[in-house]
Amino acid sequence: MTWLRQLHTLDSADLRAVGQKAYYLGWLKQQGLPVAQGCVITAAAWHHTLGQMAWPEGVGDRLAPVCQGGFKTLQQSSRQWQQNLLDRGAIAPLSSHGFEDLVPNDFVPVAWMLRASLWVEGLDSASQGQALGSLGAGLLPAQIEGDLATLPGALSQFWSQALTARCLPVWEQHCQRLGDLSLATLIMPLYPALVSGTLMLSQGQTTVAVVMGLGIALTQGEAIPARCSIAQGKVAEATWQSGVQERVYQLRPATKNHTQSAIAPPIQVLERDRPELVAPLGLDQITQLVRIAERAQLILGQTGVRLEWLLHPSADPKQPTLVITEAAPWHDPTEAAPAPGRRRSLPAGESPPPRPQPPLLPLASTVVRGIGAAAGRIQGVAVVAQRPQDLPQSLPPGCIVVLPDLQPDVFFQLPSVGGIVTERGGATCHAAILAREVGIPAVVGAPHATQLIDNGMVLWLDGDRGVVYGLTDEAAASFRPPAAPVPEPLPTDQPGRYQRLQTKVMVNLSQRQGLANLTLDHVAGIGLLRSEWLLLEALEGRHPWDWVNRSQEAELQSRLVQQLEPILQALGPRPLRYRSLDLRSHEWQALQGSPPVEPNPMLGLRGTLSYDIDDRLFQVELGALATLQRAGYSNLQLILPFVRSVEEAIACRQRVERAGLTDATGFALWIMAEVPSVLFLLPAYAQAGIQGIAIGSNDLTQLLLAIDRDQPTMASAYDERHPVVRLAMAHLVQEARRCGLLCSICGQAPVRHPELIADLVGWGINSISVEAAALPFTLEAIWQAENGGGSEEEGGSGLGR
């Protein structure tokens, strides 16, 4: 039995083996429609691999015990199953033989795409699409490979996505066992798309959405597509609604240098000079699309159809080639649906049958997509403003604030807000970090949100998926949001379980109010206290430099002491690592006396370099810490931010010594390890009197990859799991141990990607500091890693994944 099937060879008996996505494409291809080249690795390969895996005795691949046993059980099983699958390696009976038929005749592919095509045993044909609708939200994203020969070996990595903690509960809703899920893999070449889009045909009305280049900008929500509406039989009267697209994703051209093409990413991103999208398709192309959609609708025998398509260059520059990359029937649930296996050929000249009235589908009048920055879902009234100062003085309780950007100086002035939406920012921007810390659902990096959302509109905000729905009046009146999830409590059934951890778990904190919801039983201390945000509460709307410039240093120092002392009292003997001020000019513009914004604040006058230019604010901080030490608090430690050079650290060390801080027992001087130069200078920092480093993965990632973490359009490229970032973190941890330095991590990497925790523990990190909400899974992940349940490679770095 062969596991590799070409699309044009599929028949109705193959539906369960190849899944709906591949089946519908094969069906249309056999009827002569311009479907992309492709083949499918049948679900038999998936089932073969499942049969080779080692399953827990007595449980096997049953999903209920895993998904209903709590988050820790789900996370642990997911990790173990994924690693077990990855350990299988390449699928032995499968080779690259047969993939050659994938190569189109009119261009040389530079990359290939793997996509999931599913079938669930036990569900009837009509229920499959509805049951697996979650795939449309990116549950199993496509995987891109640059070399045809590596496709067989890439399968394990691709399949492991189906075993993540977010996928397993979805399968459990429809399957008893993982083996009931038939996962086929659709393989297609990536076409050099000029334009891409979707088409929806229902009740004789066709809607086409178009973006330039590959469809990535559309699926990631980075563009507002141009939309065309066509009434039945009136293509010449099609009307366009303009869109906005700032970035275009394109394939790199093929090169004769195989080594160079293998190293270079297959997709490049180009900035458009003018972001407007105005009627990207001509009348002939629209006519062709509509005709194909009508034929597809009749072939599939449903009341409607949805297509994904693209146009790529042909021999005639004026006549690009149209290709269908995905097809699915639209079914009116009030009618009995024909089974997918019932095929219809379209007789020449046959007219489309009358279509029934479709149901009222749009419960949402507006959909805005961005980056899910802080988990949670909430319904609330939108308060939209172009500037923070335009917000009303009194905000409705539980409202959702929609702004172009939100900096910390404004964030803390919004106590009654229930949710946040911003046009700018990434998953590690300060608004996102603060929203996670205080438990407010948030979506950032949502293009044109302030234009698409009306003031007073009822919104449904999904901070997990990064989607904001503007509800219609009817939907808003009847909508009842689900109960908010209860945070998982720390386990109490095994006293002392986490006290024996060698890797200490600490907390990131910004505000005194955060202590109220903080359980200190399993917390070793505060690994990062953000001084900028702590001080905001006491500034009375004035910039710190305004206080200094008005000779009010003593009053400012007293206020800082008042902010810090309650936290120290709550901690008892546990250490508090205070990070001194790291003022970026663009984040404080709402405060009186704020200095002007620098051209590039990220690389501007910030961190310890600013102390060399003017140390008055730093002296205020040192005076406050010295006052607290004299009051008997011996658990204070100091972290220096954004250290660029050893000379800066030495100068700060001298100021710290003159303030008398180093005379106190328990004091330690740390530096943030976030500027790449630290990677090469750790021995010198140790000789300069530094006692610990705190890895700031947020800035370290963006500086290593040259990616602005606050730019939503670059979100897909910002990844703390990038091999370069992981190598840098491994080096910092291991070199710190060699130099006798303590090492912690306080950036967002362990929170955003818990799978990194096992690596950090394996490398030998001393402590991991996270937001309070992340404590339960962080504690459990560290326990698993230290007890053999979470590390990928015994004694290794895990960098070979």
PDB file of N, CA, C and O in Angstrom, residues 631-689:
ATOM      1  N   ALA A 631      16.832  51.008  57.623  1.00  0.00           N
ATOM      2  CA  ALA A 631      15.626  50.656  58.374  1.00  0.00           C
ATOM      3  C   ALA A 631      15.564  49.170  58.698  1.00  0.00           C
ATOM      4  O   ALA A 631      14.593  48.715  59.316  1.00  0.00           O
ATOM      5  N   GLY A 632      16.568  48.404  58.271  1.00  0.00           N
ATOM      6  CA  GLY A 632      16.642  47.002  58.638  1.00  0.00           C
ATOM      7  C   GLY A 632      16.304  46.021  57.538  1.00  0.00           C
ATOM      8  O   GLY A 632      16.290  44.801  57.776  1.00  0.00           O
ATOM      9  N   TYR A 633      16.043  46.498  56.337  1.00  0.00           N
ATOM     10  CA  TYR A 633      15.717  45.590  55.225  1.00  0.00           C
ATOM     11  C   TYR A 633      17.020  45.169  54.545  1.00  0.00           C
ATOM     12  O   TYR A 633      17.639  45.944  53.799  1.00  0.00           O
ATOM     13  N   SER A 634      17.406  43.944  54.807  1.00  0.00           N
ATOM     14  CA  SER A 634      18.690  43.454  54.290  1.00  0.00           C
ATOM     15  C   SER A 634      18.530  42.575  53.066  1.00  0.00           C
ATOM     16  O   SER A 634      19.487  41.918  52.655  1.00  0.00           O
ATOM     17  N   ASN A 635      17.317  42.541  52.497  1.00  0.00           N
ATOM     18  CA  ASN A 635      17.069  41.655  51.356  1.00  0.00           C
ATOM     19  C   ASN A 635      17.022  42.397  50.033  1.00  0.00           C
ATOM     20  O   ASN A 635      16.569  41.866  49.034  1.00  0.00           O
ATOM     21  N   LEU A 636      17.482  43.655  50.019  1.00  0.00           N
ATOM     22  CA  LEU A 636      17.479  44.448  48.789  1.00  0.00           C
ATOM     23  C   LEU A 636      18.661  44.094  47.904  1.00  0.00           C
ATOM     24  O   LEU A 636      19.801  43.958  48.368  1.00  0.00           O
ATOM     25  N   GLN A 637      18.387  43.936  46.607  1.00  0.00           N
ATOM     26  CA  GLN A 637      19.427  43.761  45.604  1.00  0.00           C
ATOM     27  C   GLN A 637      19.143  44.720  44.449  1.00  0.00           C
ATOM     28  O   GLN A 637      18.009  45.195  44.290  1.00  0.00           O
ATOM     29  N   LEU A 638      20.132  45.031  43.663  1.00  0.00           N
ATOM     30  CA  LEU A 638      19.998  46.041  42.612  1.00  0.00           C
ATOM     31  C   LEU A 638      20.385  45.448  41.263  1.00  0.00           C
ATOM     32  O   LEU A 638      21.440  44.812  41.128  1.00  0.00           O
ATOM     33  N   ILE A 639      19.513  45.654  40.252  1.00  0.00           N
ATOM     34  CA  ILE A 639      19.797  45.233  38.875  1.00  0.00           C
ATOM     35  C   ILE A 639      20.003  46.494  38.033  1.00  0.00           C
ATOM     36  O   ILE A 639      19.138  47.390  38.003  1.00  0.00           O
ATOM     37  N   LEU A 640      21.116  46.572  37.344  1.00  0.00           N
ATOM     38  CA  LEU A 640      21.402  47.696  36.449  1.00  0.00           C
ATOM     39  C   LEU A 640      20.832  47.381  35.068  1.00  0.00           C
ATOM     40  O   LEU A 640      21.071  46.304  34.520  1.00  0.00           O
ATOM     41  N   PRO A 641      20.065  48.313  34.463  1.00  0.00           N
ATOM     42  CA  PRO A 641      19.380  48.015  33.203  1.00  0.00           C
ATOM     43  C   PRO A 641      20.193  48.387  31.968  1.00  0.00           C
ATOM     44  O   PRO A 641      20.999  49.318  31.976  1.00  0.00           O
ATOM     45  N   PHE A 642      19.978  47.644  30.908  1.00  0.00           N
ATOM     46  CA  PHE A 642      20.484  47.938  29.577  1.00  0.00           C
ATOM     47  C   PHE A 642      21.955  48.370  29.604  1.00  0.00           C
ATOM     48  O   PHE A 642      22.348  49.435  29.137  1.00  0.00           O
ATOM     49  N   VAL A 643      22.788  47.494  30.171  1.00  0.00           N
ATOM     50  CA  VAL A 643      24.219  47.773  30.301  1.00  0.00           C
ATOM     51  C   VAL A 643      24.902  47.473  28.978  1.00  0.00           C
ATOM     52  O   VAL A 643      24.827  46.348  28.471  1.00  0.00           O
ATOM     53  N   ARG A 644      25.562  48.483  28.445  1.00  0.00           N
ATOM     54  CA  ARG A 644      26.222  48.324  27.140  1.00  0.00           C
ATOM     55  C   ARG A 644      27.701  47.955  27.265  1.00  0.00           C
ATOM     56  O   ARG A 644      28.254  47.322  26.368  1.00  0.00           O
ATOM     57  N   SER A 645      28.358  48.376  28.344  1.00  0.00           N
ATOM     58  CA  SER A 645      29.806  48.170  28.444  1.00  0.00           C
ATOM     59  C   SER A 645      30.211  47.933  29.893  1.00  0.00           C
ATOM     60  O   SER A 645      29.486  48.291  30.837  1.00  0.00           O
ATOM     61  N   VAL A 646      31.380  47.338  30.070  1.00  0.00           N
ATOM     62  CA  VAL A 646      31.913  47.093  31.410  1.00  0.00           C
ATOM     63  C   VAL A 646      32.206  48.414  32.109  1.00  0.00           C
ATOM     64  O   VAL A 646      32.024  48.546  33.325  1.00  0.00           O
ATOM     65  N   GLU A 647      32.618  49.415  31.342  1.00  0.00           N
ATOM     66  CA  GLU A 647      32.923  50.723  31.932  1.00  0.00           C
ATOM     67  C   GLU A 647      31.692  51.321  32.605  1.00  0.00           C
ATOM     68  O   GLU A 647      31.789  51.935  33.670  1.00  0.00           O
ATOM     69  N   GLU A 648      30.530  51.163  31.985  1.00  0.00           N
ATOM     70  CA  GLU A 648      29.294  51.652  32.595  1.00  0.00           C
ATOM     71  C   GLU A 648      29.031  50.927  33.917  1.00  0.00           C
ATOM     72  O   GLU A 648      28.630  51.558  34.913  1.00  0.00           O
ATOM     73  N   ALA A 649      29.247  49.613  33.946  1.00  0.00           N
ATOM     74  CA  ALA A 649      29.016  48.846  35.168  1.00  0.00           C
ATOM     75  C   ALA A 649      29.977  49.269  36.273  1.00  0.00           C
ATOM     76  O   ALA A 649      29.583  49.369  37.452  1.00  0.00           O
ATOM     77  N   ILE A 650      31.239  49.524  35.921  1.00  0.00           N
ATOM     78  CA  ILE A 650      32.219  49.953  36.926  1.00  0.00           C
ATOM     79  C   ILE A 650      31.831  51.300  37.510  1.00  0.00           C
ATOM     80  O   ILE A 650      31.894  51.509  38.739  1.00  0.00           O
ATOM     81  N   ALA A 651      31.409  52.230  36.662  1.00  0.00           N
ATOM     82  CA  ALA A 651      31.006  53.551  37.148  1.00  0.00           C
ATOM     83  C   ALA A 651      29.815  53.446  38.090  1.00  0.00           C
ATOM     84  O   ALA A 651      29.762  54.135  39.125  1.00  0.00           O
ATOM     85  N   CYS A 652      28.851  52.583  37.750  1.00  0.00           N
ATOM     86  CA  CYS A 652      27.693  52.398  38.624  1.00  0.00           C
ATOM     87  C   CYS A 652      28.104  51.729  39.931  1.00  0.00           C
ATOM     88  O   CYS A 652      27.601  52.075  41.018  1.00  0.00           O
ATOM     89  N   ARG A 653      29.008  50.754  39.840  1.00  0.00           N
ATOM     90  CA  ARG A 653      29.486  50.064  41.045  1.00  0.00           C
ATOM     91  C   ARG A 653      30.109  51.072  42.017  1.00  0.00           C
ATOM     92  O   ARG A 653      29.869  51.004  43.230  1.00  0.00           O
ATOM     93  N   GLN A 654      30.858  52.009  41.504  1.00  0.00           N
ATOM     94  CA  GLN A 654      31.482  53.020  42.368  1.00  0.00           C
ATOM     95  C   GLN A 654      30.425  53.883  43.043  1.00  0.00           C
ATOM     96  O   GLN A 654      30.542  54.209  44.237  1.00  0.00           O
ATOM     97  N   ARG A 655      29.375  54.261  42.320  1.00  0.00           N
ATOM     98  CA  ARG A 655      28.298  55.052  42.921  1.00  0.00           C
ATOM     99  C   ARG A 655      27.568  54.244  43.995  1.00  0.00           C
ATOM    100  O   ARG A 655      27.175  54.775  45.041  1.00  0.00           O
ATOM    101  N   VAL A 656      27.352  52.957  43.719  1.00  0.00           N
ATOM    102  CA  VAL A 656      26.680  52.080  44.682  1.00  0.00           C
ATOM    103  C   VAL A 656      27.510  51.964  45.961  1.00  0.00           C
ATOM    104  O   VAL A 656      26.971  52.004  47.083  1.00  0.00           O
ATOM    105  N   GLU A 657      28.814  51.820  45.818  1.00  0.00           N
ATOM    106  CA  GLU A 657      29.683  51.719  46.988  1.00  0.00           C
ATOM    107  C   GLU A 657      29.659  53.003  47.799  1.00  0.00           C
ATOM    108  O   GLU A 657      29.612  52.977  49.036  1.00  0.00           O
ATOM    109  N   ARG A 658      29.716  54.165  47.124  1.00  0.00           N
ATOM    110  CA  ARG A 658      29.688  55.447  47.837  1.00  0.00           C
ATOM    111  C   ARG A 658      28.370  55.628  48.592  1.00  0.00           C
ATOM    112  O   ARG A 658      28.331  56.294  49.632  1.00  0.00           O
ATOM    113  N   ALA A 659      27.286  55.039  48.073  1.00  0.00           N
ATOM    114  CA  ALA A 659      26.000  55.130  48.772  1.00  0.00           C
ATOM    115  C   ALA A 659      25.930  54.181  49.964  1.00  0.00           C
ATOM    116  O   ALA A 659      24.967  54.248  50.742  1.00  0.00           O
ATOM    117  N   GLY A 660      26.922  53.298  50.119  1.00  0.00           N
ATOM    118  CA  GLY A 660      26.982  52.393  51.260  1.00  0.00           C
ATOM    119  C   GLY A 660      26.166  51.127  51.103  1.00  0.00           C
ATOM    120  O   GLY A 660      26.033  50.352  52.061  1.00  0.00           O
ATOM    121  N   LEU A 661      25.634  50.877  49.918  1.00  0.00           N
ATOM    122  CA  LEU A 661      24.769  49.713  49.742  1.00  0.00           C
ATOM    123  C   LEU A 661      25.527  48.404  49.873  1.00  0.00           C
ATOM    124  O   LEU A 661      24.983  47.401  50.356  1.00  0.00           O
ATOM    125  N   THR A 662      26.764  48.370  49.444  1.00  0.00           N
ATOM    126  CA  THR A 662      27.507  47.108  49.446  1.00  0.00           C
ATOM    127  C   THR A 662      27.934  46.687  50.841  1.00  0.00           C
ATOM    128  O   THR A 662      28.401  45.554  51.033  1.00  0.00           O
ATOM    129  N   ASP A 663      27.758  47.567  51.835  1.00  0.00           N
ATOM    130  CA  ASP A 663      28.138  47.210  53.203  1.00  0.00           C
ATOM    131  C   ASP A 663      27.112  46.309  53.862  1.00  0.00           C
ATOM    132  O   ASP A 663      27.415  45.646  54.864  1.00  0.00           O
ATOM    133  N   ALA A 664      25.895  46.272  53.326  1.00  0.00           N
ATOM    134  CA  ALA A 664      24.816  45.507  53.953  1.00  0.00           C
ATOM    135  C   ALA A 664      24.890  44.035  53.555  1.00  0.00           C
ATOM    136  O   ALA A 664      25.155  43.691  52.396  1.00  0.00           O
ATOM    137  N   THR A 665      24.632  43.164  54.527  1.00  0.00           N
ATOM    138  CA  THR A 665      24.580  41.730  54.251  1.00  0.00           C
ATOM    139  C   THR A 665      23.367  41.438  53.369  1.00  0.00           C
ATOM    140  O   THR A 665      22.281  41.951  53.585  1.00  0.00           O
ATOM    141  N   GLY A 666      23.561  40.588  52.380  1.00  0.00           N
ATOM    142  CA  GLY A 666      22.455  40.213  51.499  1.00  0.00           C
ATOM    143  C   GLY A 666      22.355  41.047  50.247  1.00  0.00           C
ATOM    144  O   GLY A 666      21.584  40.711  49.331  1.00  0.00           O
ATOM    145  N   PHE A 667      23.102  42.156  50.177  1.00  0.00           N
ATOM    146  CA  PHE A 667      23.049  42.984  48.959  1.00  0.00           C
ATOM    147  C   PHE A 667      23.845  42.308  47.846  1.00  0.00           C
ATOM    148  O   PHE A 667      24.888  41.695  48.080  1.00  0.00           O
ATOM    149  N   ALA A 668      23.327  42.418  46.629  1.00  0.00           N
ATOM    150  CA  ALA A 668      24.031  41.911  45.447  1.00  0.00           C
ATOM    151  C   ALA A 668      23.778  42.870  44.300  1.00  0.00           C
ATOM    152  O   ALA A 668      22.693  43.443  44.175  1.00  0.00           O
ATOM    153  N   LEU A 669      24.788  43.053  43.473  1.00  0.00           N
ATOM    154  CA  LEU A 669      24.689  43.932  42.307  1.00  0.00           C
ATOM    155  C   LEU A 669      24.595  43.075  41.049  1.00  0.00           C
ATOM    156  O   LEU A 669      25.488  42.272  40.769  1.00  0.00           O
ATOM    157  N   TRP A 670      23.498  43.247  40.327  1.00  0.00           N
ATOM    158  CA  TRP A 670      23.216  42.489  39.114  1.00  0.00           C
ATOM    159  C   TRP A 670      23.237  43.421  37.905  1.00  0.00           C
ATOM    160  O   TRP A 670      23.145  44.637  38.039  1.00  0.00           O
ATOM    161  N   ILE A 671      23.323  42.819  36.726  1.00  0.00           N
ATOM    162  CA  ILE A 671      23.099  43.558  35.488  1.00  0.00           C
ATOM    163  C   ILE A 671      22.076  42.794  34.649  1.00  0.00           C
ATOM    164  O   ILE A 671      21.961  41.578  34.747  1.00  0.00           O
ATOM    165  N   MET A 672      21.320  43.533  33.858  1.00  0.00           N
ATOM    166  CA  MET A 672      20.462  42.902  32.869  1.00  0.00           C
ATOM    167  C   MET A 672      21.319  42.405  31.705  1.00  0.00           C
ATOM    168  O   MET A 672      22.154  43.152  31.185  1.00  0.00           O
ATOM    169  N   ALA A 673      21.120  41.176  31.298  1.00  0.00           N
ATOM    170  CA  ALA A 673      21.805  40.621  30.131  1.00  0.00           C
ATOM    171  C   ALA A 673      20.844  40.700  28.960  1.00  0.00           C
ATOM    172  O   ALA A 673      20.105  39.755  28.676  1.00  0.00           O
ATOM    173  N   GLU A 674      20.797  41.840  28.308  1.00  0.00           N
ATOM    174  CA  GLU A 674      19.865  42.064  27.207  1.00  0.00           C
ATOM    175  C   GLU A 674      20.530  42.710  26.001  1.00  0.00           C
ATOM    176  O   GLU A 674      20.005  42.673  24.897  1.00  0.00           O
ATOM    177  N   VAL A 675      21.704  43.320  26.196  1.00  0.00           N
ATOM    178  CA  VAL A 675      22.487  43.841  25.079  1.00  0.00           C
ATOM    179  C   VAL A 675      23.452  42.745  24.641  1.00  0.00           C
ATOM    180  O   VAL A 675      24.153  42.164  25.484  1.00  0.00           O
ATOM    181  N   PRO A 676      23.513  42.409  23.350  1.00  0.00           N
ATOM    182  CA  PRO A 676      24.341  41.272  22.923  1.00  0.00           C
ATOM    183  C   PRO A 676      25.798  41.338  23.327  1.00  0.00           C
ATOM    184  O   PRO A 676      26.454  40.302  23.434  1.00  0.00           O
ATOM    185  N   SER A 677      26.341  42.527  23.584  1.00  0.00           N
ATOM    186  CA  SER A 677      27.746  42.621  23.989  1.00  0.00           C
ATOM    187  C   SER A 677      28.015  41.868  25.289  1.00  0.00           C
ATOM    188  O   SER A 677      29.141  41.420  25.537  1.00  0.00           O
ATOM    189  N   VAL A 678      26.979  41.699  26.128  1.00  0.00           N
ATOM    190  CA  VAL A 678      27.162  40.980  27.392  1.00  0.00           C
ATOM    191  C   VAL A 678      27.612  39.545  27.133  1.00  0.00           C
ATOM    192  O   VAL A 678      28.333  38.950  27.949  1.00  0.00           O
ATOM    193  N   LEU A 679      27.206  38.976  26.000  1.00  0.00           N
ATOM    194  CA  LEU A 679      27.577  37.601  25.681  1.00  0.00           C
ATOM    195  C   LEU A 679      29.091  37.395  25.694  1.00  0.00           C
ATOM    196  O   LEU A 679      29.576  36.303  26.015  1.00  0.00           O
ATOM    197  N   PHE A 680      29.841  38.442  25.350  1.00  0.00           N
ATOM    198  CA  PHE A 680      31.287  38.306  25.198  1.00  0.00           C
ATOM    199  C   PHE A 680      32.064  38.852  26.400  1.00  0.00           C
ATOM    200  O   PHE A 680      33.288  38.736  26.429  1.00  0.00           O
ATOM    201  N   LEU A 681      31.363  39.443  27.366  1.00  0.00           N
ATOM    202  CA  LEU A 681      32.064  40.199  28.408  1.00  0.00           C
ATOM    203  C   LEU A 681      31.797  39.686  29.818  1.00  0.00           C
ATOM    204  O   LEU A 681      32.150  40.366  30.788  1.00  0.00           O
ATOM    205  N   LEU A 682      31.187  38.515  29.961  1.00  0.00           N
ATOM    206  CA  LEU A 682      30.837  38.054  31.305  1.00  0.00           C
ATOM    207  C   LEU A 682      32.049  37.928  32.234  1.00  0.00           C
ATOM    208  O   LEU A 682      31.966  38.317  33.405  1.00  0.00           O
ATOM    209  N   PRO A 683      33.205  37.394  31.790  1.00  0.00           N
ATOM    210  CA  PRO A 683      34.355  37.347  32.706  1.00  0.00           C
ATOM    211  C   PRO A 683      34.761  38.738  33.189  1.00  0.00           C
ATOM    212  O   PRO A 683      35.099  38.914  34.368  1.00  0.00           O
ATOM    213  N   ALA A 684      34.700  39.729  32.304  1.00  0.00           N
ATOM    214  CA  ALA A 684      35.061  41.087  32.691  1.00  0.00           C
ATOM    215  C   ALA A 684      34.058  41.674  33.680  1.00  0.00           C
ATOM    216  O   ALA A 684      34.433  42.397  34.612  1.00  0.00           O
ATOM    217  N   TYR A 685      32.770  41.366  33.496  1.00  0.00           N
ATOM    218  CA  TYR A 685      31.769  41.849  34.449  1.00  0.00           C
ATOM    219  C   TYR A 685      31.988  41.215  35.818  1.00  0.00           C
ATOM    220  O   TYR A 685      31.810  41.869  36.857  1.00  0.00           O
ATOM    221  N   ALA A 686      32.349  39.937  35.837  1.00  0.00           N
ATOM    222  CA  ALA A 686      32.618  39.275  37.115  1.00  0.00           C
ATOM    223  C   ALA A 686      33.793  39.943  37.826  1.00  0.00           C
ATOM    224  O   ALA A 686      33.756  40.179  39.045  1.00  0.00           O
ATOM    225  N   GLN A 687      34.838  40.282  37.078  1.00  0.00           N
ATOM    226  CA  GLN A 687      35.993  40.953  37.666  1.00  0.00           C
ATOM    227  C   GLN A 687      35.644  42.361  38.133  1.00  0.00           C
ATOM    228  O   GLN A 687      36.252  42.889  39.064  1.00  0.00           O
ATOM    229  N   ALA A 688      34.620  42.980  37.508  1.00  0.00           N
ATOM    230  CA  ALA A 688      34.217  44.336  37.880  1.00  0.00           C
ATOM    231  C   ALA A 688      33.321  44.366  39.113  1.00  0.00           C
ATOM    232  O   ALA A 688      32.862  45.444  39.509  1.00  0.00           O
ATOM    233  N   GLY A 689      33.036  43.211  39.701  1.00  0.00           N
ATOM    234  CA  GLY A 689      32.258  43.185  40.931  1.00  0.00           C
ATOM    235  C   GLY A 689      30.788  42.885  40.746  1.00  0.00           C
ATOM    236  O   GLY A 689      30.016  42.964  41.711  1.00  0.00           O
TER     237      GLY A 689
END
